Amino acid sequence: MGIDDGEGEGEARQVQVRFVTKLQHPYKVQQASISIPANLTRFGLSALVNNLLFTANVNWTTEPFDFLIDGELVRMSLEEFLIAKGISAEKVLEIEYIKAVAPRKQEEPSLHDDWVSAVDGSSDGYILTGCYDGFGRIWKAGGVCTHVLDGHSGSLTSVCNLMPKVDSIADQVVATGSKDRTLRLWEFGEEDTIDQPKKIRSVKILRGHTGAVQSIAGIPSSDMLCSGSWDCTINLWNTSATDTDDSVSVKKRKTGGQDEEALSEGDALTTLVGHTQCVSTVVWPQRETIYSGSWDHSIRRWDVETGKDSFNMSSALIAAGGSDPVLRVWDPRKPGTLSPIFQFSSHNSWISSCKWHNKSWYHLVSASFDGKVMLWDLRTAWPLAVIDTHSDKVLCADWWKGDSVISGGADSKLCISSGVPVL
Amino acid sequence: MKRAPPAPESVILSPEIFFFGMIDDWEASAKKQLALYRKPPPPVSKSSLRPNRSLKLRFLSLFSAARQLLRLLSSSQTTKKMRSKRNLNGSDEKDLQKRKESNLVEIEKRIEEAETSSDDSPFVSDFEDSENDDDETLMGGEGSSDESGSQESDLSVSEDEDTFQSRYDDEDDDNAVSPHGDKADEHDNDGVEDNTGGSDDSREIVEESDSSEDEVAPRNTIGDVPLKWYKDEEHIGYDLSGKKIKKKEKKSKLDSFLARTDDAKSWRKIIDEYNDEEVELTKEEINLIRRMMDSKAPHADFDPYPSYIDWFTWDGAKHPLSNAPEPKRRFIPSKWDAKKVVKYVRAIRNGQIKLDDKPKEEPKFYDLWGEASSADRQGLAYIPAPKPKLPGHEESYNPSLEYIPTQEEINAYQLMFEEDRPKFIPKQYTSLRSVPAYEKAVQETFDRCLDLYLCPRVHKKRINIDPESLKPKLPSPRNLKPYPTTCYLEYRGHKGPVVTISAEATGQWLASGSKDGTVRIWEVETGRCLQIWDIGEPINEVEWNPELPILAVAAGQDVFILKTSCGSDEHQKKIEDLLHVQPQVEADDSNTNESIVNWLQDDTHGGIRLKHFKTVTKVEWHRKGDYLSTLMPSDILFPAIYMQ
């Protein structure tokens, strides 16, 4: 079991390794250290682990694995990796293996009438998409549209789930932003009308922006909504006032159109002014802070309570893509520097969207105009997986159910890549 | 017997001892030599023996050396005293004279005794006697008046005499009881000298030289009295016990000379007249004399230029001279000083005191070929003299061949105008020495002066800026990274060449016109085509209104003002109003001045159509969006009023 037991010069160098994992039972291998050739790559290691698992369990089906050494994913041959990281090959190397983060299955694409501009997968029960034809859609699964949100006069730019209830699909409230300068709130319940998607009308219309609404974000477990717009402002809205405001602002009953429900209107609670260009994206990760990205090349953090533009960033990492093919990650907690801590530059065109996995600290999905969706891990500079199902620009991407990546693009398709074992 | 050359009172050793056997000619030179020292002429020696020339010279040099030494050794004070005494006692001269005479007589007697005592050579003694007589007869008569003659005669006689005397001397040496045999010899010689050259001299000399004072207590106790007082006495003084010190017998010259030639050390022997003995100089003393003759310090180990040791610096002194604590006044600023300073400061401020700077050092030489520095002379009218050309290789005396013109070239020079003709034709010379004077030097100097004089004193302003520095510094392309390098987004849809684009004021939309007759509006962010108008004619220009989402399109002879779907509802309403009202107004206008522009409602495209009579190439909105101007290539600009 020694290292290079005088086997000869031609023989590849041997390293002593021990495979460990945090995965549960069927994935565990015996803890004994074994000696393997150092020129093994990830693929070889994966095959090795699979073999080990096969010896333990005859019914084992091959599973791709990814390997971590000292918190770094192995992306070259073991030897090169050790040399590059300056890790001694003399002692027993501990290699942690995780399931490779890559989509196992491409589900049937859900076809839209127009470009898919927005997608939200924060609710496990359904997927919410916004489309350029001005309708929002709710999909139960790939290709199964249950509801159509009909009301906007302009194309949708952004959608978001408000108060996502994970367990059931009933009485969901979703919000959409549109180029017609309004936001609308929708409510829908669980209805199984599979053949024909049910059209639902909005319950509330939020007016206040003077430019197209570009991005909306709600905060979980709250009734607040924020939106960024082409008028360079961020507005905060109250969403729960549906019932209370009914008496105040009822109306909008168009004579010519079909019967319209009582449509309550809401005004912006407050406006955050500061950006000098279109606010292209807003994120509301915590109750107190809103992050916003703008075409004025800045990312700002807003204190919700004061409405102030505060720069003392204190939360976790921020990831952003822009009009260049580089995905950047900042750490606002790091004092004194504003330079990104990670830069991922495998895309070929503008990055239209990026999202963190809501459970994992490391994983990130990004969509680009080059038609690719990429999965990233902070522990390596290479993309974990590239989803290349779109034939045109990808405009939006999100995680769904923790193990799927959903993305919509200019080819009017909503693609769902499932079986991504992030955790 | 008695004759004394008028010996001066200055210090005189008995130099005659060195002059035995000197011949006439070198005697004369010696005299001259001595004259240089302002010494009396040396007494004439009678010796007829001729030592070789080098010996003579050596004697001569030694003579002067010894003289110096004894001068040094003898205290000058004593001589001075003596002099003064002598001056006072001028009346003693006669007594002295008498004494000398008697002294001489005594000496003669003594010599005779000595001769008689020496059995071997009575003949010699006789001879000597006769010689002495000779001397006396010669000298006694008229002293030194006829010195040279007497010397010559002496010499003729003494030739033989010396030969004999040497023998006699030897005898004498053997017999000598005194510890200083040599000295005895010397004294004999002295005696002889005295007879010939004058005993006065020897006496005086003896008196004034007390050389051995330092080393040995002098035997003689007479003190600083002139020795000539004892000249006529038989003793030279008194010893410590008060007894008379007898003068030693004097050898005959011949004897002493012979002894001298035999004795190798004789050259370093001198006579201490004071103690009446002969002293042999040690080597050290000789060196001392030599060094003094070279006008060096007498002692060899004396360093005239020692390195200066400053014993009184206190740098690094461990202990201070005084351990007293610093007085208070050392660390309290003096009030009076402060007052004074304030006073000075005020005076400086008021300009009463002017602090003149150090006078500037003028450069000693004018650097003819240096850089023109007008900094020194800042006068307005100052024009620095033009620098002459530096000489090159062709001005060398031996230039390389390529610099030397051939004969044809020289001939060609003659055909040139005089102004163009080279002033200097290089030539080759074998050496610098053979270079002739430059024949045009005067002419050229004059020309240059003339140039300087006639130089037009006009200032030409010339900005001395490096043109490179005016260039803007280009940043390196690496730093210019966010310039467009990659095409990220394409707006696809046009079938023909796109000739014009225009971005909306907010930057959200982009309008483009193409030769295929379509106008499209694009979403900038995604490249989505929002709206298409098919005008049918090639588009020349599209232009967004700066305020409203209205598009002006120039196509063919028409200008379309198109309503777009962008913009808020209010905007849309306003636009609709504007674009609807227009046709009526325009209809009226068309009646009045139909020739220029026809305003027509264009429902197919949703806007207004302005019909021109010529192709419109350009359309431009006013900054505020109220006015529109179009350009036809005819020749007139037609402003179209577009009311809002």
Short mmCIF file of C-alpha atoms in Angstrom, two decimals, chain B residues 90-294:
data_model
loop_
_atom_site.label_atom_id
_atom_site.label_comp_id
_atom_site.label_asym_id
_atom_site.label_seq_id
_atom_site.Cartn_x
_atom_site.Cartn_y
_atom_site.Cartn_z
CA GLY B 90 90.03 100.04 23.05
CA SER B 91 92.98 101.26 24.92
CA ASP B 92 94.06 97.72 25.62
CA GLU B 93 95.00 97.22 22.05
CA LYS B 94 98.53 98.30 22.52
CA ASP B 95 99.00 96.12 25.54
CA LEU B 96 97.69 93.25 23.62
CA GLN B 97 100.08 93.94 20.87
CA LYS B 98 102.89 93.82 23.26
CA ARG B 99 101.60 90.73 24.85
CA LYS B 100 101.34 89.04 21.54
CA GLU B 101 104.87 89.82 20.78
CA SER B 102 106.03 88.44 24.03
CA ASN B 103 103.84 85.47 23.51
CA LEU B 104 105.42 84.83 20.20
CA VAL B 105 108.78 84.99 21.70
CA GLU B 106 107.72 82.45 24.21
CA ILE B 107 106.37 80.19 21.57
CA GLU B 108 109.60 80.41 19.73
CA LYS B 109 111.44 79.42 22.73
CA ARG B 110 109.14 76.56 23.31
CA ILE B 111 109.55 75.33 19.81
CA GLU B 112 113.24 75.51 20.18
CA GLU B 113 113.00 73.51 23.30
CA ALA B 114 110.96 70.95 21.58
CA GLU B 115 113.40 70.78 18.77
CA THR B 116 116.27 70.35 21.01
CA SER B 117 114.43 67.71 22.95
CA SER B 118 113.84 65.72 19.81
CA ASP B 119 117.14 64.10 19.17
CA ASP B 120 116.43 62.70 15.79
CA SER B 121 116.15 65.73 13.75
CA PRO B 122 118.11 68.68 14.80
CA PHE B 123 118.31 69.51 11.22
CA VAL B 124 114.70 69.78 10.98
CA SER B 125 114.50 72.02 13.94
CA ASP B 126 117.08 74.22 12.45
CA PHE B 127 115.19 74.28 9.37
CA GLU B 128 112.11 75.19 11.14
CA ASP B 129 113.83 77.83 12.96
CA SER B 130 115.04 79.37 9.86
CA GLU B 131 111.58 79.16 8.54
CA ASN B 132 110.20 80.82 11.55
CA ASP B 133 112.73 83.47 11.14
CA ASP B 134 111.72 83.87 7.66
CA ASP B 135 108.25 84.42 8.77
CA GLU B 136 109.21 86.86 11.29
CA THR B 137 111.29 88.85 8.99
CA LEU B 138 108.59 88.90 6.45
CA MET B 139 105.67 89.47 8.67
CA GLY B 140 107.24 91.38 11.43
CA GLY B 141 108.07 94.19 9.16
CA GLU B 142 104.83 95.20 7.72
CA GLY B 143 102.18 92.71 8.91
CA SER B 144 99.85 91.55 6.26
CA SER B 145 100.56 94.20 3.73
CA ASP B 146 102.47 91.85 1.54
CA GLU B 147 100.73 88.65 2.32
CA SER B 148 100.71 86.87 -0.94
CA GLY B 149 104.32 87.41 -1.57
CA SER B 150 105.32 86.16 1.77
CA GLN B 151 103.13 83.15 1.33
CA GLU B 152 104.71 82.26 -1.91
CA SER B 153 108.11 82.46 -0.44
CA ASP B 154 106.91 80.46 2.49
CA LEU B 155 105.59 77.78 0.33
CA SER B 156 108.72 77.43 -1.60
CA VAL B 157 110.56 76.85 1.58
CA SER B 158 108.04 74.65 3.28
CA GLU B 159 107.94 72.04 0.64
CA ASP B 160 110.96 70.36 2.02
CA GLU B 161 110.18 71.31 5.50
CA ASP B 162 106.90 69.41 5.59
CA THR B 163 108.43 66.24 4.42
CA PHE B 164 110.83 66.38 7.26
CA GLN B 165 108.28 67.47 9.69
CA SER B 166 106.09 64.49 9.03
CA ARG B 167 108.84 62.31 10.30
CA TYR B 168 109.28 64.55 13.21
CA ASP B 169 105.57 64.42 13.80
CA ASP B 170 105.60 60.69 13.99
CA GLU B 171 108.27 60.85 16.56
CA ASP B 172 106.33 63.34 18.45
CA ASP B 173 103.27 61.20 18.42
CA ASP B 174 105.09 58.36 19.89
CA ASN B 175 106.54 60.46 22.61
CA ALA B 176 103.41 62.29 23.47
CA VAL B 177 102.37 61.72 27.01
CA SER B 178 99.09 63.54 26.80
CA PRO B 179 96.05 61.39 26.19
CA HIS B 180 95.13 63.47 23.18
CA GLY B 181 98.03 62.88 20.98
CA ASP B 182 96.26 64.33 18.06
CA LYS B 183 95.39 67.37 19.91
CA ALA B 184 98.92 67.95 20.75
CA ASP B 185 99.68 67.73 17.10
CA GLU B 186 97.08 70.23 16.33
CA HIS B 187 98.45 72.59 18.74
CA ASP B 188 101.79 72.26 17.28
CA ASN B 189 100.29 73.17 14.04
CA ASP B 190 98.58 76.05 15.64
CA GLY B 191 101.79 77.28 16.91
CA VAL B 192 103.25 77.13 13.48
CA GLU B 193 100.26 78.85 12.10
CA ASP B 194 100.55 81.56 14.55
CA ASN B 195 103.99 82.19 13.40
CA THR B 196 102.96 82.43 9.83
CA GLY B 197 99.42 83.69 9.68
CA GLY B 198 99.36 85.65 12.87
CA SER B 199 98.85 84.44 16.32
CA ASP B 200 96.21 87.06 16.94
CA ASP B 201 93.75 85.14 14.90
CA SER B 202 94.22 81.85 16.59
CA ARG B 203 93.93 83.36 19.98
CA GLU B 204 90.73 85.05 19.26
CA ILE B 205 89.24 82.00 17.84
CA VAL B 206 90.16 79.90 20.75
CA GLU B 207 88.61 82.40 23.04
CA GLU B 208 85.28 82.47 21.40
CA SER B 209 84.66 78.86 20.82
CA ASP B 210 83.59 76.96 23.87
CA SER B 211 82.17 73.96 22.28
CA SER B 212 82.43 71.42 25.01
CA GLU B 213 80.28 73.25 27.42
CA ASP B 214 77.43 70.84 27.09
CA GLU B 215 79.25 67.60 27.34
CA VAL B 216 82.15 68.10 29.70
CA ALA B 217 82.80 70.77 32.23
CA PRO B 218 85.37 72.95 30.63
CA ARG B 219 88.79 72.56 31.85
CA ASN B 220 89.38 76.23 31.42
CA THR B 221 87.68 78.52 33.85
CA ILE B 222 88.39 81.84 32.36
CA GLY B 223 84.82 82.28 31.32
CA ASP B 224 83.62 84.43 28.50
CA VAL B 225 86.66 86.53 28.08
CA PRO B 226 88.24 87.02 24.74
CA LEU B 227 91.01 84.55 24.22
CA LYS B 228 93.19 87.15 22.77
CA TRP B 229 93.79 88.36 26.27
CA TYR B 230 95.77 85.26 26.71
CA LYS B 231 97.38 85.52 23.41
CA ASP B 232 100.68 86.59 24.72
CA GLU B 233 100.49 84.44 27.81
CA GLU B 234 102.00 81.03 28.21
CA HIS B 235 98.80 79.72 29.60
CA ILE B 236 95.39 79.74 28.14
CA GLY B 237 93.55 80.04 31.38
CA TYR B 238 93.08 78.43 34.71
CA ASP B 239 91.72 75.12 35.72
CA LEU B 240 89.34 74.50 38.56
CA SER B 241 92.01 74.53 41.15
CA GLY B 242 93.24 77.84 39.90
CA LYS B 243 96.36 76.53 38.35
CA LYS B 244 97.47 77.84 35.09
CA ILE B 245 96.76 75.73 32.09
CA LYS B 246 99.78 75.79 30.00
CA LYS B 247 99.53 76.24 26.33
CA LYS B 248 100.48 73.18 24.55
CA GLU B 249 103.41 73.06 22.40
CA LYS B 250 102.72 73.70 18.86
CA LYS B 251 103.81 71.32 16.27
CA SER B 252 105.45 72.54 13.29
CA LYS B 253 103.16 72.81 10.35
CA LEU B 254 104.96 70.17 8.53
CA ASP B 255 104.53 67.75 11.36
CA SER B 256 100.94 68.47 11.83
CA PHE B 257 100.25 68.15 8.15
CA LEU B 258 102.02 64.88 7.97
CA ALA B 259 100.08 63.66 10.94
CA ARG B 260 96.94 64.83 9.27
CA THR B 261 97.58 63.03 6.03
CA ASP B 262 98.34 59.89 7.93
CA ASP B 263 95.29 60.12 10.07
CA ALA B 264 92.18 59.09 8.20
CA LYS B 265 90.01 60.73 10.76
CA SER B 266 91.80 63.99 10.58
CA TRP B 267 89.08 65.56 8.50
CA ARG B 268 86.72 65.43 11.37
CA LYS B 269 89.05 66.98 13.85
CA ILE B 270 88.79 70.51 14.97
CA ILE B 271 90.58 72.48 17.53
CA ASP B 272 88.95 73.69 20.68
CA GLU B 273 90.90 76.80 21.23
CA TYR B 274 89.30 77.52 24.50
CA ASN B 275 90.57 74.40 26.07
CA ASP B 276 93.45 74.24 23.73
CA GLU B 277 92.77 70.76 22.55
CA GLU B 278 91.78 68.93 19.51
CA VAL B 279 88.32 67.46 19.33
CA GLU B 280 87.28 64.73 17.08
CA LEU B 281 83.78 65.15 15.90
CA THR B 282 81.61 62.11 16.21
CA LYS B 283 79.58 60.81 13.36
CA GLU B 284 76.41 62.19 14.87
CA GLU B 285 77.91 65.62 15.08
CA ILE B 286 78.99 65.42 11.48
CA ASN B 287 75.51 64.48 10.51
CA LEU B 288 74.27 67.34 12.56
CA ILE B 289 76.46 69.67 10.63
CA ARG B 290 75.44 68.21 7.37
CA ARG B 291 71.77 68.62 8.17
CA MET B 292 72.28 72.17 9.22
CA MET B 293 74.15 72.89 6.06
CA ASP B 294 71.14 71.61 4.18
#
